[in-house]
PDB file of C-alpha atoms in Angstrom:
ATOM      1  CA  GLN X   1      40.749 -26.038 -22.136  1.00  0.00           C
ATOM      2  CA  GLY X   2      38.873 -26.110 -19.486  1.00  0.00           C
ATOM      3  CA  ASN X   3      34.707 -26.892 -19.361  1.00  0.00           C
ATOM      4  CA  ALA X   4      31.753 -25.167 -17.894  1.00  0.00           C
ATOM      5  CA  MET X   5      29.759 -27.562 -15.701  1.00  0.00           C
ATOM      6  CA  LYS X   6      25.997 -26.451 -14.763  1.00  0.00           C
ATOM      7  CA  VAL X   7      25.165 -25.807 -11.218  1.00  0.00           C
ATOM      8  CA  ASN X   8      22.128 -27.791 -10.220  1.00  0.00           C
ATOM      9  CA  ALA X   9      18.491 -27.369  -9.335  1.00  0.00           C
ATOM     10  CA  LEU X  10      19.652 -26.095  -5.450  1.00  0.00           C
ATOM     11  CA  VAL X  11      21.751 -24.229  -6.452  1.00  0.00           C
ATOM     12  CA  ALA X  12      20.150 -22.224  -9.121  1.00  0.00           C
ATOM     13  CA  ALA X  13      16.819 -22.235  -6.873  1.00  0.00           C
ATOM     14  CA  ASN X  14      19.695 -20.000  -4.408  1.00  0.00           C
ATOM     15  CA  ALA X  15      20.924 -17.654  -6.923  1.00  0.00           C
ATOM     16  CA  ALA X  16      17.409 -16.626  -7.787  1.00  0.00           C
ATOM     17  CA  LYS X  17      16.283 -16.872  -4.012  1.00  0.00           C
ATOM     18  CA  ALA X  18      19.091 -13.922  -3.102  1.00  0.00           C
ATOM     19  CA  ASN X  19      19.063 -12.668  -5.810  1.00  0.00           C
ATOM     20  CA  TYR X  20      22.845 -13.281  -6.630  1.00  0.00           C
ATOM     21  CA  ALA X  21      22.687 -11.764 -10.078  1.00  0.00           C
ATOM     22  CA  ALA X  22      21.449  -8.261  -8.204  1.00  0.00           C
ATOM     23  CA  LEU X  23      24.484  -8.873  -5.357  1.00  0.00           C
ATOM     24  CA  GLU X  24      27.265  -9.990  -8.210  1.00  0.00           C
ATOM     25  CA  SER X  25      26.390  -6.228  -9.969  1.00  0.00           C
ATOM     26  CA  ALA X  26      26.414  -4.369  -7.167  1.00  0.00           C
ATOM     27  CA  LYS X  27      29.362  -5.778  -6.518  1.00  0.00           C
ATOM     28  CA  GLY X  28      31.295  -5.531  -9.335  1.00  0.00           C
ATOM     29  CA  LEU X  29      31.533  -9.067  -9.581  1.00  0.00           C
ATOM     30  CA  PRO X  30      31.686 -11.493 -13.280  1.00  0.00           C
ATOM     31  CA  LYS X  31      28.110 -12.532 -13.818  1.00  0.00           C
ATOM     32  CA  GLY X  32      27.124 -16.155 -12.360  1.00  0.00           C
ATOM     33  CA  LEU X  33      30.388 -15.917  -9.545  1.00  0.00           C
ATOM     34  CA  LEU X  34      28.333 -17.024  -6.433  1.00  0.00           C
ATOM     35  CA  SER X  35      26.424 -19.596  -7.585  1.00  0.00           C
ATOM     36  CA  ALA X  36      29.710 -20.633  -9.448  1.00  0.00           C
ATOM     37  CA  VAL X  37      31.205 -20.361  -5.378  1.00  0.00           C
ATOM     38  CA  ASN X  38      28.344 -21.722  -3.929  1.00  0.00           C
ATOM     39  CA  MET X  39      28.337 -25.158  -5.887  1.00  0.00           C
ATOM     40  CA  THR X  40      31.255 -24.954  -5.301  1.00  0.00           C
ATOM     41  CA  GLU X  41      31.886 -25.044  -1.587  1.00  0.00           C
ATOM     42  CA  SER X  42      27.829 -26.382  -0.907  1.00  0.00           C
ATOM     43  CA  PRO X  43      25.893 -27.706  -3.147  1.00  0.00           C
ATOM     44  CA  ASN X  44      23.908 -30.387  -1.843  1.00  0.00           C
ATOM     45  CA  SER X  45      22.624 -28.407   1.225  1.00  0.00           C
ATOM     46  CA  ASN X  46      22.183 -25.258   2.414  1.00  0.00           C
ATOM     47  CA  THR X  47      23.281 -26.106   6.215  1.00  0.00           C
ATOM     48  CA  ALA X  48      26.660 -28.278   5.466  1.00  0.00           C
ATOM     49  CA  ARG X  49      28.829 -27.956   8.053  1.00  0.00           C
ATOM     50  CA  SER X  50      33.272 -28.714   7.431  1.00  0.00           C
ATOM     51  CA  SER X  51      35.315 -30.902   9.312  1.00  0.00           C
ATOM     52  CA  ALA X  52      36.827 -27.776   9.178  1.00  0.00           C
ATOM     53  CA  GLY X  53      34.438 -26.009  11.088  1.00  0.00           C
ATOM     54  CA  ALA X  54      32.579 -24.735   7.860  1.00  0.00           C
ATOM     55  CA  ARG X  55      28.981 -23.392   7.832  1.00  0.00           C
ATOM     56  CA  GLY X  56      25.632 -23.136   4.918  1.00  0.00           C
ATOM     57  CA  ALA X  57      26.137 -22.596   0.993  1.00  0.00           C
ATOM     58  CA  PHE X  58      29.194 -20.499   1.130  1.00  0.00           C
ATOM     59  CA  GLN X  59      30.857 -22.746   4.258  1.00  0.00           C
ATOM     60  CA  PHE X  60      31.401 -19.712   5.929  1.00  0.00           C
ATOM     61  CA  MET X  61      34.584 -20.300   8.512  1.00  0.00           C
ATOM     62  CA  PRO X  62      33.397 -19.124  12.230  1.00  0.00           C
ATOM     63  CA  LYS X  63      35.455 -15.876  12.381  1.00  0.00           C
ATOM     64  CA  THR X  64      34.529 -14.591   8.894  1.00  0.00           C
ATOM     65  CA  ALA X  65      31.013 -15.418   9.281  1.00  0.00           C
ATOM     66  CA  GLU X  66      31.304 -11.913  12.190  1.00  0.00           C
ATOM     67  CA  ARG X  67      33.626 -10.388  10.219  1.00  0.00           C
ATOM     68  CA  PHE X  68      30.742  -9.930   7.177  1.00  0.00           C
ATOM     69  CA  ASN X  69      27.981 -10.368   9.579  1.00  0.00           C
ATOM     70  CA  VAL X  70      26.643 -13.716   8.111  1.00  0.00           C
ATOM     71  CA  ASP X  71      24.219 -15.541   9.503  1.00  0.00           C
ATOM     72  CA  VAL X  72      25.400 -18.878   8.103  1.00  0.00           C
ATOM     73  CA  ASN X  73      21.697 -20.257   7.913  1.00  0.00           C
ATOM     74  CA  SER X  74      20.574 -17.990   5.701  1.00  0.00           C
ATOM     75  CA  VAL X  75      20.563 -18.190   2.050  1.00  0.00           C
ATOM     76  CA  ASN X  76      20.076 -14.410   1.632  1.00  0.00           C
ATOM     77  CA  SER X  77      23.052 -12.999   4.265  1.00  0.00           C
ATOM     78  CA  SER X  78      25.792 -16.140   3.028  1.00  0.00           C
ATOM     79  CA  ALA X  79      25.467 -14.966  -0.392  1.00  0.00           C
ATOM     80  CA  LYS X  80      25.358 -11.241   1.093  1.00  0.00           C
ATOM     81  CA  GLY X  81      28.441 -11.738   3.263  1.00  0.00           C
ATOM     82  CA  ALA X  82      30.340 -13.863  -0.075  1.00  0.00           C
ATOM     83  CA  ALA X  83      29.936 -11.390  -2.321  1.00  0.00           C
ATOM     84  CA  GLU X  84      30.895  -8.348   0.179  1.00  0.00           C
ATOM     85  CA  TYR X  85      34.114 -10.977   1.049  1.00  0.00           C
ATOM     86  CA  LEU X  86      34.775 -11.519  -2.744  1.00  0.00           C
ATOM     87  CA  ASP X  87      34.938  -7.847  -3.398  1.00  0.00           C
ATOM     88  CA  LYS X  88      37.508  -7.657  -0.783  1.00  0.00           C
ATOM     89  CA  LEU X  89      39.541 -10.265  -2.346  1.00  0.00           C
ATOM     90  CA  LEU X  90      39.286  -9.083  -5.800  1.00  0.00           C
ATOM     91  CA  LYS X  91      41.125  -5.969  -4.679  1.00  0.00           C
ATOM     92  CA  MET X  92      43.293  -7.460  -2.369  1.00  0.00           C
ATOM     93  CA  PHE X  93      44.730  -9.698  -4.874  1.00  0.00           C
ATOM     94  CA  GLU X  94      44.077  -7.209  -7.995  1.00  0.00           C
ATOM     95  CA  GLY X  95      41.430  -8.578  -9.917  1.00  0.00           C
ATOM     96  CA  ASN X  96      43.663 -11.753  -9.900  1.00  0.00           C
ATOM     97  CA  LEU X  97      40.037 -14.120  -9.602  1.00  0.00           C
ATOM     98  CA  GLU X  98      41.994 -17.209  -9.343  1.00  0.00           C
ATOM     99  CA  ASN X  99      44.194 -16.021  -6.734  1.00  0.00           C
ATOM    100  CA  ALA X 100      41.149 -13.919  -4.820  1.00  0.00           C
ATOM    101  CA  LEU X 101      38.871 -17.567  -4.896  1.00  0.00           C
ATOM    102  CA  ARG X 102      42.188 -19.578  -3.381  1.00  0.00           C
ATOM    103  CA  ALA X 103      41.680 -17.516  -0.348  1.00  0.00           C
ATOM    104  CA  TYR X 104      38.038 -17.671  -0.177  1.00  0.00           C
ATOM    105  CA  ASN X 105      39.396 -20.694   0.420  1.00  0.00           C
ATOM    106  CA  TRP X 106      42.261 -20.816   2.214  1.00  0.00           C
ATOM    107  CA  GLY X 107      41.842 -17.840   3.756  1.00  0.00           C
ATOM    108  CA  GLU X 108      43.700 -15.009   2.614  1.00  0.00           C
ATOM    109  CA  GLY X 109      46.653 -15.604   5.138  1.00  0.00           C
ATOM    110  CA  ASN X 110      48.175 -18.154   3.806  1.00  0.00           C
ATOM    111  CA  MET X 111      47.911 -16.670   0.174  1.00  0.00           C
ATOM    112  CA  GLN X 112      49.113 -13.536   1.044  1.00  0.00           C
ATOM    113  CA  ASN X 113      51.811 -15.513   2.916  1.00  0.00           C
ATOM    114  CA  TYR X 114      52.236 -18.008  -0.225  1.00  0.00           C
ATOM    115  CA  LEU X 115      52.614 -15.101  -3.180  1.00  0.00           C
ATOM    116  CA  LYS X 116      55.109 -13.824  -0.846  1.00  0.00           C
ATOM    117  CA  TYR X 117      57.041 -16.207   0.702  1.00  0.00           C
ATOM    118  CA  GLY X 118      55.957 -20.111  -1.712  1.00  0.00           C
ATOM    119  CA  SER X 119      53.340 -21.770   1.567  1.00  0.00           C
ATOM    120  CA  GLY X 120      51.121 -20.730   3.898  1.00  0.00           C
ATOM    121  CA  MET X 121      50.964 -18.791   7.191  1.00  0.00           C
ATOM    122  CA  LYS X 122      52.264 -21.504  10.549  1.00  0.00           C
ATOM    123  CA  LYS X 123      50.738 -21.101  13.896  1.00  0.00           C
ATOM    124  CA  GLU X 124      53.291 -20.572  16.488  1.00  0.00           C
ATOM    125  CA  ASN X 125      52.506 -20.432  20.483  1.00  0.00           C
ATOM    126  CA  GLY X 126      49.045 -19.228  19.782  1.00  0.00           C
ATOM    127  CA  LYS X 127      50.234 -16.043  17.050  1.00  0.00           C
ATOM    128  CA  TRP X 128      50.213 -16.535  13.068  1.00  0.00           C
ATOM    129  CA  GLN X 129      54.088 -16.423  12.276  1.00  0.00           C
ATOM    130  CA  LYS X 130      54.781 -15.304   8.061  1.00  0.00           C
ATOM    131  CA  GLY X 131      57.279 -16.979   6.313  1.00  0.00           C
ATOM    132  CA  TYR X 132      58.587 -19.280   4.337  1.00  0.00           C
ATOM    133  CA  PHE X 133      57.339 -23.428   6.581  1.00  0.00           C
ATOM    134  CA  ALA X 134      57.982 -25.940   3.684  1.00  0.00           C
ATOM    135  CA  ASP X 135      55.177 -27.942   5.620  1.00  0.00           C
ATOM    136  CA  LYS X 136      52.095 -25.187   4.898  1.00  0.00           C
ATOM    137  CA  PRO X 137      52.040 -26.035   1.200  1.00  0.00           C
ATOM    138  CA  MET X 138      49.515 -24.859  -0.633  1.00  0.00           C
ATOM    139  CA  PRO X 139      47.166 -27.454  -0.500  1.00  0.00           C
ATOM    140  CA  LYS X 140      45.438 -29.703  -3.008  1.00  0.00           C
ATOM    141  CA  GLU X 141      41.824 -28.472  -2.560  1.00  0.00           C
ATOM    142  CA  THR X 142      42.807 -25.139  -2.760  1.00  0.00           C
ATOM    143  CA  ARG X 143      45.073 -26.183  -6.129  1.00  0.00           C
ATOM    144  CA  GLU X 144      42.489 -27.204  -7.829  1.00  0.00           C
ATOM    145  CA  TYR X 145      39.207 -25.488  -5.570  1.00  0.00           C
ATOM    146  CA  SER X 146      39.831 -22.136  -8.705  1.00  0.00           C
ATOM    147  CA  GLY X 147      39.191 -24.588 -11.561  1.00  0.00           C
ATOM    148  CA  LYS X 148      36.583 -25.962 -10.246  1.00  0.00           C
ATOM    149  CA  VAL X 149      34.243 -22.379  -9.621  1.00  0.00           C
ATOM    150  CA  MET X 150      35.510 -21.185 -13.129  1.00  0.00           C
ATOM    151  CA  GLY X 151      34.383 -24.419 -14.383  1.00  0.00           C
ATOM    152  CA  TYR X 152      30.486 -23.729 -12.931  1.00  0.00           C
ATOM    153  CA  LEU X 153      30.992 -19.850 -13.559  1.00  0.00           C
ATOM    154  CA  GLY X 154      31.695 -20.763 -17.198  1.00  0.00           C
ATOM    155  CA  GLY X 155      27.736 -22.473 -16.291  1.00  0.00           C
ATOM    156  CA  SER X 156      25.778 -20.146 -14.444  1.00  0.00           C
ATOM    157  CA  SER X 157      27.034 -16.984 -16.238  1.00  0.00           C
ATOM    158  CA  GLY X 158      24.739 -18.243 -19.513  1.00  0.00           C
ATOM    159  CA  VAL X 159      27.394 -18.411 -21.805  1.00  0.00           C
ATOM    160  CA  SER X 160      27.349 -21.536 -24.714  1.00  0.00           C
ATOM    161  CA  PHE X 161      30.790 -22.969 -25.428  1.00  0.00           C
ATOM    162  CA  THR X 162      31.698 -23.436 -29.529  1.00  0.00           C
ATOM    163  CA  GLU X 163      34.319 -24.247 -31.267  1.00  0.00           C
ATOM    164  CA  ASP X 164      34.705 -20.595 -32.795  1.00  0.00           C
ATOM    165  CA  TYR X 165      33.974 -19.568 -28.969  1.00  0.00           C
ATOM    166  CA  SER X 166      36.158 -21.556 -26.064  1.00  0.00           C
ATOM    167  CA  PHE X 167      35.927 -22.006 -21.995  1.00  0.00           C
ATOM    168  CA  ASP X 168      39.739 -20.225 -22.919  1.00  0.00           C
ATOM    169  CA  ASP X 169      38.539 -17.193 -24.840  1.00  0.00           C
ATOM    170  CA  TRP X 170      35.884 -16.275 -21.777  1.00  0.00           C
ATOM    171  CA  LEU X 171      38.365 -16.990 -18.803  1.00  0.00           C
ATOM    172  CA  LYS X 172      40.525 -14.258 -21.401  1.00  0.00           C
ATOM    173  CA  GLU X 173      37.378 -11.732 -21.538  1.00  0.00           C
ATOM    174  CA  GLN X 174      37.152 -12.602 -17.150  1.00  0.00           C
ATOM    175  CA  GLU X 175      40.586 -11.114 -16.872  1.00  0.00           C
ATOM    176  CA  GLN X 176      40.243  -8.215 -19.426  1.00  0.00           C
ATOM    177  CA  PHE X 177      37.051  -7.288 -16.588  1.00  0.00           C
ATOM    178  CA  ALA X 178      39.534  -7.623 -14.424  1.00  0.00           C
ATOM    179  CA  ILE X 179      41.813  -5.414 -15.265  1.00  0.00           C
ATOM    180  CA  GLU X 180      39.119  -2.848 -16.425  1.00  0.00           C
ATOM    181  CA  ARG X 181      37.162  -3.228 -13.326  1.00  0.00           C
ATOM    182  CA  GLU X 182      41.216  -2.211 -11.621  1.00  0.00           C
ATOM    183  CA  LYS X 183      41.112   0.884 -13.809  1.00  0.00           C
ATOM    184  CA  LEU X 184      38.076   2.386 -13.190  1.00  0.00           C
ATOM    185  CA  GLU X 185      38.518   1.702  -9.225  1.00  0.00           C
ATOM    186  CA  LYS X 186      41.922   4.151  -8.955  1.00  0.00           C
ATOM    187  CA  GLU X 187      40.063   6.087 -11.241  1.00  0.00           C
ATOM    188  CA  VAL X 188      37.288   6.513  -8.501  1.00  0.00           C
TER     189      VAL X 188
END
């Protein structure tokens, strides 16, 4: 059974300042998702920079930030970009939150390649190659990423877990929410 974890004061302040709830509602994202991703990506600094070059509260890589017109130094801009990107990933991965979160962490091309071939993409002669590459398994960080985000998602959504209503019950409801969202999108 998973454990719900609470976000810290910085992420809670970010959520209020950038109105994460309104962004989630506008994109049909699960309540608390932006706080959960923010907490997993950059819990202690809105200006963090990873060794890979990701920056800001939502750890955008430069090309992804450019694609979604994100100013990584602005929590508001980063949250808006993260909401748009997560919405796109949820659609791309047919409502599967775990795959969408793994794609957020590892890159959508790597995740698509993984689902099709069982490995990430490989760069050869300056071009990304698709196919199976034994030396490109899903990284441990990515394998653990979705579970961390979902743990914070449970805590940041305001849900209380008891013996009668567990974290796993809540996750099943979120999966049902994704299925219903997909049906609604097909109707539109």
